[in-house]
Amino acid sequence: MNDKELIEKAVEVMKQAYAPYSKFGVGAALLTKSGKVFTGFNIENSSYGASVCAERVAIFKAVSEGEKEFDTLVVATGTDEPSSPCGICRQVISEFSNDLRILLVNDKGKVIETSIEKLLPLAFTKDKLEERNKQ
């Protein structure tokens, strides 16, 4: 799957977002290293803490299907400028990949390419826990 197709998937699922409170729809499309694509959109709840972001929906779907090696994540919003993942999503992304390619896009065609290393420098990762357990 090429970037254009992956972006189209993220923008399409963004339109399905359940965002009655924020009115801020987000779509995500995750390409695994095995070539599978998992999509997700944000799902809000009146108890805000029970809401879940599009990025985590896509990642959790992939992990629940046995996929843990990711290639590219597209995050789509309907904003003037593309938006980046929230802090919790950045932490979840770093759990599974320290070199994930991330494309931040809007529905107007703007694309910003970045990585989880750039979005979450000095991340707290499983390596930190493994170091601690060796002591």
mmCIF file of C-alpha atoms in Angstrom:
data_model
loop_
_atom_site.group_PDB
_atom_site.id
_atom_site.type_symbol
_atom_site.label_atom_id
_atom_site.label_comp_id
_atom_site.label_asym_id
_atom_site.label_seq_id
_atom_site.Cartn_x
_atom_site.Cartn_y
_atom_site.Cartn_z
ATOM 1 C CA MET A 1 0.000 0.000 0.000
ATOM 2 C CA ASN A 2 1.385 3.393 -0.936
ATOM 3 C CA ASP A 3 1.190 6.616 1.079
ATOM 4 C CA LYS A 4 -1.653 8.047 -1.002
ATOM 5 C CA GLU A 5 -3.868 5.018 -0.373
ATOM 6 C CA LEU A 6 -3.019 4.974 3.323
ATOM 7 C CA ILE A 7 -3.830 8.688 3.620
ATOM 8 C CA GLU A 8 -7.147 8.151 1.830
ATOM 9 C CA LYS A 9 -8.065 5.414 4.336
ATOM 10 C CA ALA A 10 -7.276 7.662 7.313
ATOM 11 C CA VAL A 11 -9.266 10.575 5.904
ATOM 12 C CA GLU A 12 -12.213 8.291 5.116
ATOM 13 C CA VAL A 13 -12.409 6.763 8.606
ATOM 14 C CA MET A 14 -12.025 10.225 10.144
ATOM 15 C CA LYS A 15 -15.532 10.922 8.821
ATOM 16 C CA GLN A 16 -16.856 8.080 11.008
ATOM 17 C CA ALA A 17 -15.434 9.503 14.240
ATOM 18 C CA TYR A 18 -17.788 9.568 17.189
ATOM 19 C CA ALA A 19 -16.980 13.034 18.518
ATOM 20 C CA PRO A 20 -20.260 14.585 19.739
ATOM 21 C CA TYR A 21 -18.525 16.623 22.465
ATOM 22 C CA SER A 22 -15.331 17.985 20.933
ATOM 23 C CA LYS A 23 -16.527 17.910 17.302
ATOM 24 C CA PHE A 24 -12.872 17.040 16.568
ATOM 25 C CA GLY A 25 -12.825 13.962 14.350
ATOM 26 C CA VAL A 26 -9.586 12.052 13.909
ATOM 27 C CA GLY A 27 -8.858 9.080 11.671
ATOM 28 C CA ALA A 28 -5.858 6.785 11.680
ATOM 29 C CA ALA A 29 -4.504 4.182 9.298
ATOM 30 C CA LEU A 30 -1.681 1.917 10.437
ATOM 31 C CA LEU A 31 0.416 -0.081 7.983
ATOM 32 C CA THR A 32 2.164 -3.061 9.541
ATOM 33 C CA LYS A 33 5.485 -4.408 8.338
ATOM 34 C CA SER A 34 3.615 -7.489 7.091
ATOM 35 C CA GLY A 35 1.536 -5.249 4.804
ATOM 36 C CA LYS A 36 -1.774 -5.277 6.703
ATOM 37 C CA VAL A 37 -3.688 -2.067 7.353
ATOM 38 C CA PHE A 38 -5.662 -1.305 10.498
ATOM 39 C CA THR A 39 -7.837 1.774 10.810
ATOM 40 C CA GLY A 40 -9.382 3.614 13.721
ATOM 41 C CA PHE A 41 -11.214 6.776 14.634
ATOM 42 C CA ASN A 42 -11.688 8.599 17.901
ATOM 43 C CA ILE A 43 -14.604 7.515 20.067
ATOM 44 C CA GLU A 44 -15.683 9.972 22.742
ATOM 45 C CA ASN A 45 -17.661 9.374 25.892
ATOM 46 C CA SER A 46 -19.534 11.772 28.188
ATOM 47 C CA SER A 47 -17.067 10.633 30.842
ATOM 48 C CA TYR A 48 -14.057 12.034 28.979
ATOM 49 C CA GLY A 49 -11.577 9.615 30.524
ATOM 50 C CA ALA A 50 -13.432 6.755 28.818
ATOM 51 C CA SER A 51 -12.767 8.246 25.370
ATOM 52 C CA VAL A 52 -10.161 6.712 23.076
ATOM 53 C CA CYS A 53 -8.095 8.258 20.299
ATOM 54 C CA ALA A 54 -7.978 7.088 16.689
ATOM 55 C CA GLU A 55 -4.302 6.167 16.884
ATOM 56 C CA ARG A 56 -4.816 3.853 19.843
ATOM 57 C CA VAL A 57 -7.861 2.227 18.238
ATOM 58 C CA ALA A 58 -5.787 1.348 15.148
ATOM 59 C CA ILE A 59 -2.811 0.140 17.199
ATOM 60 C CA PHE A 60 -4.944 -1.922 19.587
ATOM 61 C CA LYS A 61 -6.787 -3.520 16.660
ATOM 62 C CA ALA A 62 -3.451 -4.491 15.113
ATOM 63 C CA VAL A 63 -2.042 -5.863 18.363
ATOM 64 C CA SER A 64 -5.251 -7.809 19.037
ATOM 65 C CA GLU A 65 -4.755 -9.469 15.647
ATOM 66 C CA GLY A 66 -1.152 -10.445 16.456
ATOM 67 C CA GLU A 67 0.603 -7.587 14.659
ATOM 68 C CA LYS A 68 3.274 -5.736 16.629
ATOM 69 C CA GLU A 69 5.670 -4.479 13.975
ATOM 70 C CA PHE A 70 4.566 -1.257 12.341
ATOM 71 C CA ASP A 71 5.775 0.634 9.287
ATOM 72 C CA THR A 72 3.689 3.791 8.890
ATOM 73 C CA LEU A 73 0.935 5.533 10.835
ATOM 74 C CA VAL A 74 -1.266 8.184 9.223
ATOM 75 C CA VAL A 75 -3.179 10.557 11.510
ATOM 76 C CA ALA A 76 -5.879 12.583 9.720
ATOM 77 C CA THR A 77 -7.822 15.605 10.979
ATOM 78 C CA GLY A 78 -10.140 18.176 9.440
ATOM 79 C CA THR A 79 -8.109 21.101 10.739
ATOM 80 C CA ASP A 80 -6.286 23.792 8.769
ATOM 81 C CA GLU A 81 -2.965 22.335 9.871
ATOM 82 C CA PRO A 82 -2.385 18.616 10.521
ATOM 83 C CA SER A 83 -2.512 17.653 14.205
ATOM 84 C CA SER A 84 -0.121 15.392 16.061
ATOM 85 C CA PRO A 85 -0.973 12.533 18.436
ATOM 86 C CA CYS A 86 -1.662 13.333 22.076
ATOM 87 C CA GLY A 87 0.813 12.368 24.799
ATOM 88 C CA ILE A 88 -0.911 9.096 25.689
ATOM 89 C CA CYS A 89 -0.938 8.037 22.031
ATOM 90 C CA ARG A 90 2.733 8.933 21.696
ATOM 91 C CA GLN A 91 3.516 6.674 24.647
ATOM 92 C CA VAL A 92 1.474 3.807 23.145
ATOM 93 C CA ILE A 93 3.192 4.248 19.778
ATOM 94 C CA SER A 94 6.621 4.138 21.427
ATOM 95 C CA GLU A 95 5.700 0.859 23.152
ATOM 96 C CA PHE A 96 5.646 -0.886 19.791
ATOM 97 C CA SER A 97 8.052 1.090 17.642
ATOM 98 C CA ASN A 98 10.935 3.463 18.130
ATOM 99 C CA ASP A 99 11.311 4.102 14.406
ATOM 100 C CA LEU A 100 7.694 4.390 13.255
ATOM 101 C CA ARG A 101 7.163 6.697 10.311
ATOM 102 C CA ILE A 102 4.227 9.019 11.001
ATOM 103 C CA LEU A 103 2.306 11.089 8.467
ATOM 104 C CA LEU A 104 0.198 13.898 9.915
ATOM 105 C CA VAL A 105 -2.407 14.981 7.362
ATOM 106 C CA ASN A 106 -5.485 17.115 7.005
ATOM 107 C CA ASP A 107 -8.430 16.636 4.692
ATOM 108 C CA LYS A 108 -7.127 19.398 2.425
ATOM 109 C CA GLY A 109 -4.054 17.455 1.305
ATOM 110 C CA LYS A 110 -1.357 18.861 3.586
ATOM 111 C CA VAL A 111 1.111 16.224 4.821
ATOM 112 C CA ILE A 112 3.799 16.501 7.485
ATOM 113 C CA GLU A 113 6.168 13.551 7.835
ATOM 114 C CA THR A 114 7.656 12.898 11.247
ATOM 115 C CA SER A 115 8.581 10.012 13.540
ATOM 116 C CA ILE A 116 7.859 8.873 17.058
ATOM 117 C CA GLU A 117 11.457 9.727 17.997
ATOM 118 C CA LYS A 118 10.796 13.343 17.017
ATOM 119 C CA LEU A 119 7.389 13.471 18.708
ATOM 120 C CA LEU A 120 8.508 11.775 21.935
ATOM 121 C CA PRO A 121 12.224 12.252 22.540
ATOM 122 C CA LEU A 122 13.643 10.474 25.570
ATOM 123 C CA ALA A 123 10.594 8.209 25.724
ATOM 124 C CA PHE A 124 10.053 5.926 28.689
ATOM 125 C CA THR A 125 10.251 2.516 27.036
ATOM 126 C CA LYS A 126 10.398 -1.157 27.941
ATOM 127 C CA ASP A 127 14.187 -0.891 27.624
ATOM 128 C CA LYS A 128 14.195 1.324 30.725
ATOM 129 C CA LEU A 129 12.314 -1.362 32.657
ATOM 130 C CA GLU A 130 14.640 -4.090 31.402
ATOM 131 C CA GLU A 131 17.642 -2.051 32.570
ATOM 132 C CA ARG A 132 16.059 -1.719 35.994
ATOM 133 C CA ASN A 133 15.292 -5.438 36.213
ATOM 134 C CA LYS A 134 18.948 -6.304 35.503
ATOM 135 C CA GLN A 135 20.100 -4.442 38.620
#
